Coordinates of C-alpha atoms in Angstrom, one line a residue:
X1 CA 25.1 15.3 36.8
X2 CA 25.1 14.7 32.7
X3 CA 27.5 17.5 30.9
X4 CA 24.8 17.9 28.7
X5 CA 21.0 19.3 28.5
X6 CA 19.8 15.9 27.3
X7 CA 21.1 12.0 27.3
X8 CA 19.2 12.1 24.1
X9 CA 17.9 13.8 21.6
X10 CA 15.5 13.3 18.7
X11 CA 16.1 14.8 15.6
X12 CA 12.5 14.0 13.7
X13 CA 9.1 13.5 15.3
X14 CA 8.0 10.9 12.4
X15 CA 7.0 7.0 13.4
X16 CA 10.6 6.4 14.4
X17 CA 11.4 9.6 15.6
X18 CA 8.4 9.3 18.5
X19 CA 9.1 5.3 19.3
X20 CA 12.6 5.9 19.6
X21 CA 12.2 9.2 22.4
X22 CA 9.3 7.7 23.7
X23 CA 11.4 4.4 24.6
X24 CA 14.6 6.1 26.0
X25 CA 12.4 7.9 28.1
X26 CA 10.7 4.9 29.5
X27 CA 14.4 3.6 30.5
X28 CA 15.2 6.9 32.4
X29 CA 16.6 8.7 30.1
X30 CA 16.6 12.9 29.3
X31 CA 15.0 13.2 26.2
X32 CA 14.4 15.9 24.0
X33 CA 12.5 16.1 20.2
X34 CA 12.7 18.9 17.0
X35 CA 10.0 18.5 14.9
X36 CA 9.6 21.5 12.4
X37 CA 6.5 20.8 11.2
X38 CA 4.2 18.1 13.1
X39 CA 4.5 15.2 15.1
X40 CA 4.0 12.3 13.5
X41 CA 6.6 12.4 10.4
X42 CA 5.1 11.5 6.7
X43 CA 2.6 8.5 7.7
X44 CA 0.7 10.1 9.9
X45 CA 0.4 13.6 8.1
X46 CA 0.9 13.0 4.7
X47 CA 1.3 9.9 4.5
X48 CA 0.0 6.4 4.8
X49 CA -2.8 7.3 7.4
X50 CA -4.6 9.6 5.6
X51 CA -3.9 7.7 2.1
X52 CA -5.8 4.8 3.4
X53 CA -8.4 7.0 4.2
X54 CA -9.1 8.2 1.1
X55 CA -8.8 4.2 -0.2
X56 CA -11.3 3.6 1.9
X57 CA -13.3 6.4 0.5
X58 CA -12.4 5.7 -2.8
X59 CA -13.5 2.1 -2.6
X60 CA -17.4 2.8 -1.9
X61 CA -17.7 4.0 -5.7
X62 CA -17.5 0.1 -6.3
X63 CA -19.6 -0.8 -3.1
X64 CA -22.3 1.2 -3.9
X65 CA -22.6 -0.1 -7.0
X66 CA -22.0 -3.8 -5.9
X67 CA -24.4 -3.5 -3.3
X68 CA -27.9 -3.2 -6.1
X69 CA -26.8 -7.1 -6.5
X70 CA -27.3 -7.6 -2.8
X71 CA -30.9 -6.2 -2.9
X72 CA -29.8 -2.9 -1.9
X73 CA -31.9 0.2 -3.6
X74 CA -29.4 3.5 -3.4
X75 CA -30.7 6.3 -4.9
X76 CA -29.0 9.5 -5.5
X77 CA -25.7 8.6 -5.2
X78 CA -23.1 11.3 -5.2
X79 CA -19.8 12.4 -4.0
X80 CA -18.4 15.5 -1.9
X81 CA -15.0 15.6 -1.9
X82 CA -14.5 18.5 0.4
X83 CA -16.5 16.5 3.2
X84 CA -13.9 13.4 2.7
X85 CA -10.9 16.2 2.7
X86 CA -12.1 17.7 6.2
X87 CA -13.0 14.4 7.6
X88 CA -9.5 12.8 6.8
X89 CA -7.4 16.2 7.9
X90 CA -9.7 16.2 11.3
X91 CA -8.6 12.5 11.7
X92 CA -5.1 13.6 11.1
X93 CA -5.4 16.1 13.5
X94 CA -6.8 13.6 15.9
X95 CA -3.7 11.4 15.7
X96 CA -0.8 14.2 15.6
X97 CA -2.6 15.0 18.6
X98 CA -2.1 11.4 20.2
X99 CA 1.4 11.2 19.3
X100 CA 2.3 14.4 21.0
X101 CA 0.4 13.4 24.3
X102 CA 2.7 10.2 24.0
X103 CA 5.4 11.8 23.7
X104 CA 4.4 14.6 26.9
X105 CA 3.6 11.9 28.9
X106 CA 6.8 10.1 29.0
X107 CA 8.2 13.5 29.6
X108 CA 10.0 13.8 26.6
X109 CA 10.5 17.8 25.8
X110 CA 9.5 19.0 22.2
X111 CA 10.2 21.8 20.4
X112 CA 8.4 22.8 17.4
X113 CA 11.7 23.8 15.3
X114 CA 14.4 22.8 13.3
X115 CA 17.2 21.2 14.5
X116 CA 20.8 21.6 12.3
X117 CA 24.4 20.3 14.3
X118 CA 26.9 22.5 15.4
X119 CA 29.1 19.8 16.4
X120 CA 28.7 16.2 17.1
X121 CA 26.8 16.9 21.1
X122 CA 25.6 20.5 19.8
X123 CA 22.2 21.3 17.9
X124 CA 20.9 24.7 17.1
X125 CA 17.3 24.4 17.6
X126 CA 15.5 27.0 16.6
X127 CA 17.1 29.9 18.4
X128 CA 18.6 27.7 21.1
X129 CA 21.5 26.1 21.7
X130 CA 21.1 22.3 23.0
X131 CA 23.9 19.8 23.7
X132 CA 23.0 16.0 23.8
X133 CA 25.3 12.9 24.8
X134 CA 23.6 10.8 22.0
X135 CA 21.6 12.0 19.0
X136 CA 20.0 10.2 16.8
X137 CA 18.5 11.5 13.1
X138 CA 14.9 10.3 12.3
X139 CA 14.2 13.1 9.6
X140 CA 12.5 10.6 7.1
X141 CA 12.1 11.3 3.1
X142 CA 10.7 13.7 0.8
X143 CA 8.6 12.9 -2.5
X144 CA 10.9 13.3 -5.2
X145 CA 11.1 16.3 -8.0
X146 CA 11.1 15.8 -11.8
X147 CA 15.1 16.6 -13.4
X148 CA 13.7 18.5 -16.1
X149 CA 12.2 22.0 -16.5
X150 CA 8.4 22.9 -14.7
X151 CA 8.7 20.4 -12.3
X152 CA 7.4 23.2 -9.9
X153 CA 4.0 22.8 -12.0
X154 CA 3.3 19.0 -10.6
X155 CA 2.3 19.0 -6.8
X156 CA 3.4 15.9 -5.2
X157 CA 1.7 13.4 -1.9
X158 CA 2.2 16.6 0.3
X159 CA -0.1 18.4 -1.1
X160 CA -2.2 15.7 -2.6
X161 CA -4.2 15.8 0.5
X162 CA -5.3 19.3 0.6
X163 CA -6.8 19.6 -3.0
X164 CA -9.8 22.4 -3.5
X165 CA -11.8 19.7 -5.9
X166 CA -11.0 16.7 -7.5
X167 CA -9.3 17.2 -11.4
X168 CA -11.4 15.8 -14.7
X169 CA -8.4 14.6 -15.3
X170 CA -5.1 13.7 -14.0
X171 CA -1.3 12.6 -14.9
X172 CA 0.5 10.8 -12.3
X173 CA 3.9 10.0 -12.9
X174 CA 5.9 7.1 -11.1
X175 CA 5.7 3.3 -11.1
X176 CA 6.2 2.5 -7.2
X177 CA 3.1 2.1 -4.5
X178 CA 2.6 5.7 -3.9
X179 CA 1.8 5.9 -7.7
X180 CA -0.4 3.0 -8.3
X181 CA -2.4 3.8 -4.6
X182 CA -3.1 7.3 -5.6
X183 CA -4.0 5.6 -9.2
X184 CA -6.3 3.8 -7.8
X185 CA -8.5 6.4 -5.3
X186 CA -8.5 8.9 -8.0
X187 CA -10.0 6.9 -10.2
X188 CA -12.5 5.7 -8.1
X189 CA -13.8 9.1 -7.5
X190 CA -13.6 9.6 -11.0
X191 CA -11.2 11.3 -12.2
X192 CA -9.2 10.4 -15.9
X193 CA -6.5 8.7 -14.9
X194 CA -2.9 8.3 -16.5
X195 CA 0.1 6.6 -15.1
X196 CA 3.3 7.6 -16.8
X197 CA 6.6 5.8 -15.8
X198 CA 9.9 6.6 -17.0
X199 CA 11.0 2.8 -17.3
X200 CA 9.0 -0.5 -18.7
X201 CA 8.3 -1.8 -15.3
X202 CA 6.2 -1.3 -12.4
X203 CA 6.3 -2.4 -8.9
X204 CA 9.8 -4.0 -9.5
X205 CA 10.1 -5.3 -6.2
X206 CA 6.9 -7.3 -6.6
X207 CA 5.9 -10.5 -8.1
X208 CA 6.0 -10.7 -11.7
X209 CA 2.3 -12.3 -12.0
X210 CA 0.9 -10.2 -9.4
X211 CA 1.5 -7.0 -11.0
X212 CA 0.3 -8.4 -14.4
X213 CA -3.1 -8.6 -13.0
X214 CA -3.2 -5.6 -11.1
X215 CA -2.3 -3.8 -14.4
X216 CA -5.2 -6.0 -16.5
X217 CA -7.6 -4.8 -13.7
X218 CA -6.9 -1.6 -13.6
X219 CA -6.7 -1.3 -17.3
X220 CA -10.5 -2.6 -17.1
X221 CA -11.4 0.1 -14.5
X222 CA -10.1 2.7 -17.1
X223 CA -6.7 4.0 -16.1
X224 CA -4.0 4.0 -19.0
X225 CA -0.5 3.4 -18.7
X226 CA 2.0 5.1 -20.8
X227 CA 5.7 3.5 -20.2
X228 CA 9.2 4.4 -21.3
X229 CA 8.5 8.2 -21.1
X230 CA 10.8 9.9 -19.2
X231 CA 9.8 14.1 -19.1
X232 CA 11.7 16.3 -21.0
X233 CA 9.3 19.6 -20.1
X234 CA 6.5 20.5 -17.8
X235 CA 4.3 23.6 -19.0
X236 CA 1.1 25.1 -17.5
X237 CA -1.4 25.7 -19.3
X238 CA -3.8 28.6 -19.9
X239 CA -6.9 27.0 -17.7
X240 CA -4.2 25.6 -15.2
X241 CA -4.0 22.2 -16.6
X242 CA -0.5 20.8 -17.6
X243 CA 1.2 19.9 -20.1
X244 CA 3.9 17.4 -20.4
X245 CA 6.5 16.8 -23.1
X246 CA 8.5 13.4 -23.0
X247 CA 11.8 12.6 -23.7
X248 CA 10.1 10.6 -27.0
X249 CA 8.8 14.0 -27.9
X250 CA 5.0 12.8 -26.5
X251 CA 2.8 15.1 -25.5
X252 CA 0.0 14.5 -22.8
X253 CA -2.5 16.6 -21.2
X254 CA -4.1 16.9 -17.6
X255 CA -5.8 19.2 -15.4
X256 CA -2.9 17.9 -12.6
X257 CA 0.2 16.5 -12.4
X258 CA 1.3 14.2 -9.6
X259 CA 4.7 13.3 -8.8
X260 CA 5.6 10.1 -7.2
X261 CA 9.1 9.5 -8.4
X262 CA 10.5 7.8 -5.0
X263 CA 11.9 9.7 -1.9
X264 CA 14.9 10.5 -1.0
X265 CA 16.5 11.3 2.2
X266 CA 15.9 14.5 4.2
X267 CA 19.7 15.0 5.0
X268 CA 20.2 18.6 3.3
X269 CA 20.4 21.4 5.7
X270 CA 21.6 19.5 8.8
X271 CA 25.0 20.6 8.7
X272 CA 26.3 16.8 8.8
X273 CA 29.1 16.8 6.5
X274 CA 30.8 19.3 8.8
X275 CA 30.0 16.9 11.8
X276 CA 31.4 14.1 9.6
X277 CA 28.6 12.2 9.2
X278 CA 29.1 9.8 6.0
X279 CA 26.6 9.9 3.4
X280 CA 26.0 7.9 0.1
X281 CA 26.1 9.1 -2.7
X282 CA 21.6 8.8 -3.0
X283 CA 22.4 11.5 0.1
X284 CA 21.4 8.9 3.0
X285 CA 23.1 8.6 6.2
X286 CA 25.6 5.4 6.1
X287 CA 25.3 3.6 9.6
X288 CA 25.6 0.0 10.8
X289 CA 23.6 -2.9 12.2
X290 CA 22.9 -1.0 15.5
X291 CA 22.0 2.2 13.3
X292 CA 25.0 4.0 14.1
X293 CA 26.7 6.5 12.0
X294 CA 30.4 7.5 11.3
X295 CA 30.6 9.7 14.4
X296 CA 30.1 7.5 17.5
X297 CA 27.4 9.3 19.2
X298 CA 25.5 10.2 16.6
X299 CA 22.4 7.2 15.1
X300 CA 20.2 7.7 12.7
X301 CA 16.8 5.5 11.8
X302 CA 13.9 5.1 9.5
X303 CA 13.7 6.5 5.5
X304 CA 16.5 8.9 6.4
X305 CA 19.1 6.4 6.1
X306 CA 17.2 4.5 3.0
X307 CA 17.4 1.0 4.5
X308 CA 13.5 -0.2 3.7
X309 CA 11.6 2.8 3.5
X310 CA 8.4 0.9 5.3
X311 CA 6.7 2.8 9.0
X312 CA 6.7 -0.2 10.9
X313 CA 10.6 -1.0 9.8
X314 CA 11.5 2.4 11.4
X315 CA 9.5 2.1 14.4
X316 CA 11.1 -1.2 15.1
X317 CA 14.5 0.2 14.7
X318 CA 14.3 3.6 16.6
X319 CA 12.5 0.9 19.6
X320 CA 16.1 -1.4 18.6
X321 CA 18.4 2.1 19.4
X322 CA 16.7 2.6 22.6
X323 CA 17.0 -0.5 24.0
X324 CA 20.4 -0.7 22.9
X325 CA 21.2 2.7 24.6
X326 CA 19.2 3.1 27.4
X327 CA 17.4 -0.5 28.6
X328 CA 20.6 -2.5 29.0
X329 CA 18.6 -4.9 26.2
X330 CA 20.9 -4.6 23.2
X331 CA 19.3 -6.0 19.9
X332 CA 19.1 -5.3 15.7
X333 CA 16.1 -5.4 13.4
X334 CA 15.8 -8.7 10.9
X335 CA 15.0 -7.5 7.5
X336 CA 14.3 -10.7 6.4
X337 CA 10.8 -11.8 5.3
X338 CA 9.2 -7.9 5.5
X339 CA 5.6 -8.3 4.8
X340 CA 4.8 -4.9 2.2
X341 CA 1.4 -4.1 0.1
X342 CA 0.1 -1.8 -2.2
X343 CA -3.4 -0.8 -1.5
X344 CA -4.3 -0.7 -4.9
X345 CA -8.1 -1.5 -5.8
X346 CA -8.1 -4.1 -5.4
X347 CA -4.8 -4.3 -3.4
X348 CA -1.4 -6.1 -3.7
X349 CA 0.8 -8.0 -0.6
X350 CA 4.0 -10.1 -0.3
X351 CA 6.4 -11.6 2.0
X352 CA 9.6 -13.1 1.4
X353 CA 10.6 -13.8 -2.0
X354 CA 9.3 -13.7 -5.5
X355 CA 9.4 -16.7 -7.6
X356 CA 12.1 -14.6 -10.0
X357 CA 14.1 -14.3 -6.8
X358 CA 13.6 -18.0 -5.5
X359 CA 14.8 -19.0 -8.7
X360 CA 17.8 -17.1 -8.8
X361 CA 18.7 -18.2 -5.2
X362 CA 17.5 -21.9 -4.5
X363 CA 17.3 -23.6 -7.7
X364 CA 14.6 -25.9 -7.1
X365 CA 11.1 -23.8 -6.4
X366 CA 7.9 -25.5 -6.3
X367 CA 4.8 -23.0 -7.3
X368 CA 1.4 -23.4 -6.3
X369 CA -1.6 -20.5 -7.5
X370 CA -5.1 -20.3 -6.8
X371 CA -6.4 -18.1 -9.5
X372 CA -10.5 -17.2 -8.2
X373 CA -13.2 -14.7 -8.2
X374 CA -14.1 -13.9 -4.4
X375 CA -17.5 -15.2 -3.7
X376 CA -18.8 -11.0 -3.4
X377 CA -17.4 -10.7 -6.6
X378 CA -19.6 -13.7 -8.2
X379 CA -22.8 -12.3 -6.8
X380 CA -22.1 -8.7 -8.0
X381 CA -21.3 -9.9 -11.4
X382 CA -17.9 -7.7 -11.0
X383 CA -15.5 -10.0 -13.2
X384 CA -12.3 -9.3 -11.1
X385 CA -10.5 -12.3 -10.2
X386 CA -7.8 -12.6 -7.4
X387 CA -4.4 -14.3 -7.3
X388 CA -2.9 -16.1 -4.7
X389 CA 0.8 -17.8 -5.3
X390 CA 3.0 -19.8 -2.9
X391 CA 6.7 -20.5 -3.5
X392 CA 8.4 -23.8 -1.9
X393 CA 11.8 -24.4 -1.7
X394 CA 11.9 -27.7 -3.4
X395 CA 14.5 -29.0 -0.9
X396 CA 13.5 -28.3 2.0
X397 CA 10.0 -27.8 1.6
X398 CA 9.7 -24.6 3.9
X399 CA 7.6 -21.4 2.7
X400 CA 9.6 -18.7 1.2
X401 CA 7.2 -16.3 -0.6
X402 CA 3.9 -15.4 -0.9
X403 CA 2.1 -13.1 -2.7
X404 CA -1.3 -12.1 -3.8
X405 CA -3.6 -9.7 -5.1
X406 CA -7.4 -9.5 -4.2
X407 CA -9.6 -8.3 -1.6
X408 CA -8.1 -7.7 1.8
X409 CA -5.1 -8.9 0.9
X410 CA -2.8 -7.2 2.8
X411 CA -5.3 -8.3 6.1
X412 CA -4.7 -12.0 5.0
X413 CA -1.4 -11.5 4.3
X414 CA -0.2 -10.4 7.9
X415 CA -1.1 -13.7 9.7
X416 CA 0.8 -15.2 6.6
X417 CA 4.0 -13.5 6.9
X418 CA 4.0 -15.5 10.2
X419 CA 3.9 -18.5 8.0
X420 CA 6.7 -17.6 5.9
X421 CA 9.1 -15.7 8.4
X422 CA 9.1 -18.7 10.7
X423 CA 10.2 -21.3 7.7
X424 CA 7.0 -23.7 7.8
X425 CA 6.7 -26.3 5.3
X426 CA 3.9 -26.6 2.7
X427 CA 2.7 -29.7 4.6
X428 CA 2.4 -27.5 7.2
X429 CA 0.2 -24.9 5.6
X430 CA -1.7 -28.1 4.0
X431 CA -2.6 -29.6 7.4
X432 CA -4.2 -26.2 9.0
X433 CA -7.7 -26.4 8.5
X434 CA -9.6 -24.3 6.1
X435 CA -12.3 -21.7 7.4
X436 CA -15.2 -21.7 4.9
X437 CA -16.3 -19.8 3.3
X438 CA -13.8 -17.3 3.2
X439 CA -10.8 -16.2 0.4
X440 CA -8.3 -17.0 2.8
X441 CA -9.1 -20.7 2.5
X442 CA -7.2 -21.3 -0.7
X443 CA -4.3 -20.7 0.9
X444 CA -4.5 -24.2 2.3
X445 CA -6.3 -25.7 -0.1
X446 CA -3.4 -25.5 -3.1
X447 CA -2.2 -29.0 -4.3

């Protein structure tokens, strides 16, 4: 018999929270979960699930109007917000309530409160006491807060979500995804649409081109950008708009603010300093290769330790702990070559690196483009033309970027990752017959 209640326990019921449990349970062990709020962690909730939704939503504004082209006679358009809103929460409801059934299935015990250590085996959970052999975080992120005073006046992607109607007019602040996504849907649906970024620069971690035309397109479609303006003062306004002074002594106006200023780490509160669990100094949890902290027994995975803040990257390493731990089958995630996107309209996706980065690292980097409008796009008379760029290592011919911007992008760019992540040469890509008509066909049609 164990000295403790559990073998393991799961502090976190996000994407990497539930693989993690669910696959240590599989092996035989004792599992137990804390989730304070629901099951399912950030994408799921409040997150990427229900963002896409509303993309998906978002995107019909152009469909319907597209669709006159194709001999299509819609009449009376209009839009109901509140019937998108209940639709996406009821699918959200849907899922939490798949992920729990997971979760009860494999027997894994759940308790709807929050967990904070003790010691390194002990948890207070709620009002219990529980002791585990092995415990591992999975407590994700949080959207960031502005430094500066009213920040309490902007509502961030929690509560984004649950909005009574959709603004006239709106102020997001940031110059990551989450920024540009939510860019993207609101103006679609209408709304006036302002990014403001602290910094010259967005997207830094895509390619250079790439973002260029996703800011010339989106330009076009109406939103502005205002860069280099960190906030000095958030105010609310009479009518319950905002308003916003910057640093450069700018003021703008909106009927919302949005921040999506990054995410840190959900560490505050756990009691891990006193446990001895190392942090750095952005307040993420330090661990190693096999996602192990400073205290033996005690893991940590996913945005919580600030590694690549992506779902699938924490799923794949809370399935790596379990394994490790429990299935005798001991193995590390590759971060190498992780496919991203932005679902922008219309949407961004990579792999590998950019040509900056090739440059930098190899040297010698061939680049081919295919610079096209998309066949619906020609018919609809929509003047929106996609991007597609390969980088070749001029050595040794093998794949190591791609990138693009365009229509289902990120749907293309999944069976390309493949490509790239398992080093095939350009010859290669060239000899794979094309499948016409489609967009995907340029990608072996560059010379």
């Amino acid at each position: 018999m164990s000295d403790y209640d559990y073998d393991y326990f799961v502090i976190g019921g996000g994407s990497g929270g539930v693989r993690t449990a669910r696959i240590a349970a599989g092996h035989g062990a004792k599992v137990g979960l804390a989730e304070e709020y629901r099951v399912g962690g950030t994408c799921v909730i409040r997150g990427c699930v229900p963002k896409k939704l509303l993309i998906y939503g978002a995107h019909f504004a152009e469909d319907l109007v597209d669709a006159e082209r194709f001999g299509w006679t819609v009449n009376d358009k209009s839009f109901d917000w509140q019937t998108l809103r209940k639709n996406v929460l009821e699918e959200v409801d849907r899922i939490e309530g798949a992920y729990t059934s997971t979760l009860e299935s494999h027997k894994v015990d759940v308790f709807h409160d929050r967990a904070v250590f003790q010691d390194a085996h002990t948890l207070k959970v709620g009002d219990r006491t529980i002791t585990a052999d092995k415990i591992c975080i999975a407590t994700g992120a949080r959207p960031g807060r502005f430094p500066c005073e009213g920040q309490e006046h902007a509502i961030t992607s929690n509560e984004v979500f649950h909005l009574e109607k959709l603004p006239d007019s709106i102020l997001i602040a940031g110059g990551g995804y989450i920024a540009n996504e939510f860019a993207g849907i609101f103006n679609e649906l209408g709304s006036k649409v302002t990014v403001v970024n602290r910094s010259d620069k967005l997207l830094r971690a895509y390619d250079h081109s790439v973002v260029e035309r996703m800011m010339h397109i989106a330009t076009i479609k109406g939103i502005e950008f205002v860069y280099n303006a960190p906030f000095a003062k958030v105010e609310k306004r009479e009518d319950g708009g905002v308003r916003v002074t910057t640093e450069g002594g700018e003021t703008l106006e909106a009927d919302l603010l949005l921040a999506a200023i990054g995410r840190p780490p959900n560490t505050d509160g756990l009691n891990l300093e006193d446990v001895g669990v190392d942090l750095t100094d952005k307040g993420a949890i330090r661990v190693d290769d096999a996602s192990r902290t400073s205290v033996d027994n005690i893991f940590a995975v996913g945005d919580v330790t600030d590694r690549v803040q992506l779902t699938p990257v924490a799923i794949r390493e809370g399935h790596a702990l379990a394994d490790t731990l429990f299935g005798g089958n001991p193995w590390t995630v590759d971060y190498d070559c992780i496919p991203s996107a932005v679902f922008s309209h219309p949407p961004i996706a990579q792999v590998g690196m950019t040509e900056a980065e090739a440059r930098d690292t190899l040297g010698g980097v061939e680049i081919y483009t295919s610079d096209f409008r998309a066949m619906k796009n020609v018919l609809a008379n929509r003047n929106e033309r996609s991007l597609y760029k390969l980088v070749v290592d001029s050595a040794t011919r093998k794949l190591v970027g791609a990138h693009m911007i365009g229509p289902d992008a990120p749907e293309i760019m999944q069976a390309l990752a493949i490509a790239v992540k398992a080093g095939l040469t350009k010859e290669q890509v060239d000899a794979t017959v094309a499948i016409h008509p489609t967009m995907a066909e340029e990608l072996v049609l560059m010379r």
